[in-house]
Short mmCIF file of C-alpha atoms and ligand atoms in Angstrom, two decimals:
data_model
loop_
_atom_site.label_atom_id
_atom_site.label_comp_id
_atom_site.label_asym_id
_atom_site.label_seq_id
_atom_site.Cartn_x
_atom_site.Cartn_y
_atom_site.Cartn_z
CA MET A 23 -0.32 0.00 -0.10
CA PRO A 24 1.42 3.39 -1.03
CA HIS A 25 2.22 6.00 1.64
CA GLU A 26 -0.24 9.18 1.17
CA MET A 27 2.67 11.48 1.55
CA SER A 28 4.84 9.48 -0.65
CA THR A 29 6.39 10.45 -4.26
CA ARG A 30 7.39 8.01 -6.27
CA VAL A 31 10.55 9.03 -8.09
CA THR A 32 12.84 7.29 -10.35
CA ASN A 33 15.56 8.58 -10.04
CA GLY A 34 16.23 8.82 -6.26
CA PRO A 35 19.35 7.06 -4.67
CA THR A 36 17.64 3.53 -4.77
CA PRO A 37 15.00 2.95 -7.23
CA GLY A 38 11.77 1.88 -5.26
CA ILE A 39 12.46 4.29 -2.51
CA ALA A 40 10.25 7.39 -2.13
CA ILE A 41 10.70 10.97 -1.08
CA THR A 42 8.58 10.87 2.01
CA HIS A 43 8.10 14.87 1.40
CA PRO A 44 9.89 17.45 1.04
CA LEU A 45 11.44 16.86 -2.59
CA PRO A 46 15.38 17.26 -2.14
CA GLY A 47 16.10 19.46 -4.67
CA GLU A 48 19.27 19.77 -6.61
CA PRO A 49 22.29 18.10 -4.81
CA GLY A 50 24.26 21.05 -3.01
CA GLY A 51 24.16 23.91 -0.91
CA HIS A 52 23.42 23.53 2.32
CA CYS A 53 22.34 20.54 4.67
CA ARG A 54 18.48 19.71 4.80
CA THR A 55 16.23 16.86 6.62
CA THR A 56 14.18 14.79 3.63
CA VAL A 57 12.71 11.24 4.60
CA CYS A 58 12.51 8.71 2.03
CA SER A 59 9.85 5.68 3.01
CA TRP A 60 10.00 2.65 1.26
CA THR A 61 7.96 -1.11 1.45
CA ALA A 62 10.24 -3.53 2.95
CA GLU A 63 9.54 -7.36 1.24
CA PRO A 64 8.53 -10.45 3.63
CA GLY A 65 11.86 -11.73 4.89
CA ASP A 66 13.82 -8.73 3.90
CA PRO A 67 16.37 -8.50 6.53
CA ALA A 68 15.97 -5.51 9.25
CA PRO A 69 19.13 -3.68 11.12
CA PRO A 70 19.13 -3.39 14.48
CA THR A 71 17.67 0.37 14.13
CA VAL A 72 14.12 -0.43 12.53
CA LYS A 73 12.28 -1.27 16.12
CA GLN A 74 9.38 -3.13 14.43
CA PRO A 75 10.08 -5.58 11.45
CA GLU A 76 7.23 -6.55 11.12
CA TYR A 77 5.76 -3.25 9.98
CA HIS A 78 6.16 -3.16 5.98
CA LEU A 79 6.84 0.61 5.96
CA ARG A 80 10.63 1.49 6.12
CA TYR A 81 11.96 5.20 6.73
CA ARG A 82 15.41 7.30 5.93
CA SER A 83 16.52 10.07 6.39
CA LEU A 84 18.30 11.25 3.14
CA CYS A 85 20.25 14.73 2.89
CA GLY A 86 19.63 16.85 0.15
CA GLY A 87 22.92 18.93 0.25
CA CYS A 88 25.09 16.29 0.71
CA GLY A 89 23.72 12.88 0.38
CA HIS A 90 24.26 11.76 3.76
CA THR A 91 21.70 8.85 4.86
CA GLY A 92 20.44 8.02 8.01
CA PRO A 93 20.09 4.42 9.26
CA ASP A 94 16.95 2.52 8.29
CA ARG A 95 14.10 2.86 11.12
CA SER A 96 10.12 1.75 10.99
CA GLU A 97 8.95 4.89 12.42
CA GLU A 98 8.82 8.24 10.11
CA ASN A 99 9.57 10.38 13.03
CA ALA A 100 12.66 8.44 14.49
CA ALA A 101 13.65 9.09 10.77
CA VAL A 102 13.24 12.99 10.52
CA GLU A 103 15.02 13.29 13.89
CA ASP A 104 18.19 11.43 12.19
CA GLY A 105 17.69 13.87 9.32
CA CYS A 106 17.71 16.98 11.89
CA ASP A 107 20.55 15.08 13.88
CA HIS A 108 22.85 15.61 10.97
CA ALA A 109 21.67 18.79 8.78
CA PHE A 110 20.44 21.32 12.27
CA PRO A 111 22.39 19.89 15.36
CA GLY A 112 21.52 21.41 18.43
CA TRP A 113 17.89 21.05 17.56
CA ARG A 114 16.80 19.11 20.56
CA GLU A 115 18.12 21.81 22.81
CA LEU A 116 16.03 24.74 20.93
CA PRO A 117 12.80 25.92 22.65
CA VAL A 118 9.24 24.54 22.72
CA MET A 119 7.38 26.67 20.92
CA ALA A 120 3.24 26.76 21.94
CA GLU A 121 0.94 24.81 19.58
CA ARG A 122 1.03 26.15 15.86
CA PRO A 123 -2.05 28.01 15.22
CA TYR A 124 -4.11 26.92 12.03
CA ALA A 125 -4.03 30.63 10.23
CA GLY A 126 -4.52 33.91 9.89
CA ALA A 127 -2.80 37.08 12.53
CA ALA A 128 -2.34 34.14 15.21
CA LEU A 129 -0.24 32.05 13.25
CA GLU A 130 1.75 35.52 12.04
CA ARG A 131 2.53 36.08 15.96
CA TRP A 132 3.39 32.29 16.37
CA GLU A 133 5.88 32.41 13.35
CA ALA A 134 7.35 35.83 14.61
CA GLU A 135 7.64 34.60 18.02
CA ALA A 136 9.83 31.62 16.69
CA ARG A 137 12.01 33.58 14.43
CA ALA A 138 12.96 35.94 17.68
CA VAL A 139 13.74 32.70 19.65
CA TYR A 140 15.73 30.89 17.29
CA PRO A 141 18.83 31.38 16.15
CA ALA A 142 19.36 33.96 13.53
CA GLY A 143 19.02 32.24 9.97
CA TRP A 144 17.73 28.67 11.47
CA PHE A 145 14.35 28.90 9.61
CA ASP A 146 15.68 30.28 6.55
CA ARG A 147 18.04 27.41 6.00
CA GLY A 148 14.76 25.18 6.53
CA GLY A 149 15.46 23.89 10.31
CA PRO A 150 12.58 22.41 12.50
CA VAL A 151 10.91 24.28 15.18
CA ARG A 152 9.85 22.33 18.44
CA ALA A 153 6.09 22.97 18.98
CA THR A 154 3.76 21.43 21.72
CA ARG A 155 0.97 18.90 20.75
CA ARG A 156 -1.56 17.10 22.26
CA PRO A 157 -1.63 13.84 22.94
CA MET A 158 -1.50 11.47 19.78
CA GLY A 159 -0.27 14.30 17.76
CA GLY A 160 2.99 13.89 18.19
CA ARG A 161 3.87 13.27 14.33
CA HIS A 162 6.60 15.45 12.76
CA VAL A 163 4.71 17.62 10.37
CA PRO A 164 6.94 18.88 7.55
CA GLY A 165 6.34 21.93 6.10
CA TYR A 166 4.88 23.60 9.50
CA ALA A 167 8.02 25.49 10.49
CA PRO A 168 8.55 29.17 9.53
CA GLY A 169 10.89 28.42 6.75
CA GLY A 170 8.99 25.27 5.36
CA GLY A 171 11.22 23.26 7.77
CA TYR A 172 9.56 20.27 9.85
CA SER A 173 7.51 21.13 12.97
CA MET A 174 8.84 18.24 15.68
CA GLY A 175 5.60 17.29 17.88
CA VAL A 176 6.74 17.67 21.51
CA VAL A 177 3.55 15.86 23.51
CA ARG A 178 2.30 17.29 26.37
CA GLU A 179 0.41 15.50 28.62
CA ARG A 180 -2.30 16.61 30.46
CA PRO A 181 -1.74 16.23 33.94
CA SER A 182 -3.77 13.26 35.41
CA LYS A 183 -6.71 14.00 38.13
CA GLU A 184 -4.01 12.03 40.32
CA SER A 185 -1.19 14.09 39.63
CA ALA A 186 -3.42 17.31 39.88
CA ARG A 187 -4.71 16.14 43.33
CA ARG A 188 -1.16 15.84 44.55
CA ILE A 189 -0.37 19.07 43.59
CA GLN A 190 -3.58 20.92 45.02
CA GLY A 191 -2.63 19.38 47.98
CA SER A 192 0.91 20.03 48.32
CA LEU A 193 -0.23 23.75 48.13
CA PHE A 194 -1.79 23.12 51.51
CA ASP A 195 1.20 21.15 53.19
ZN1 ZN B 389 24.20 17.19 4.62
#
């Protein structure tokens, strides 16, 4: 079953491997994050980086700038993180923004705030943004950073009633 985000390419690094998003563009230039996906055939060898060997889709980061490839993965998020570790080292230490508004003035304000707190030029190179997500919404989404890079989902669990009670209780200790 083809992956919904995939674009089949015939001149990619390996025949049959699809660039998931975004297209890597011309070789050369600065390093950037691209992810490939492909369908594993039953019985294909699975390196230890593939956590779910029985899952049919495999992912791998591919740098459109220098051609660096990450390890094979069974989770798209892991491949995106590999690509960001390669092209944008230090991204894990950058601030976590609020949940991204969908559109309009709120989105403009959110993007301006991200540009103000992230390193100068970061988003112009296609760097990722770290953004708060609701539970189950942790997929790293391409194109949702201010410059078109990945939005890296940081899931914030709602505090459980139990932990809320503990916090409230401690206020009166
Ligand atoms: Zn590179």
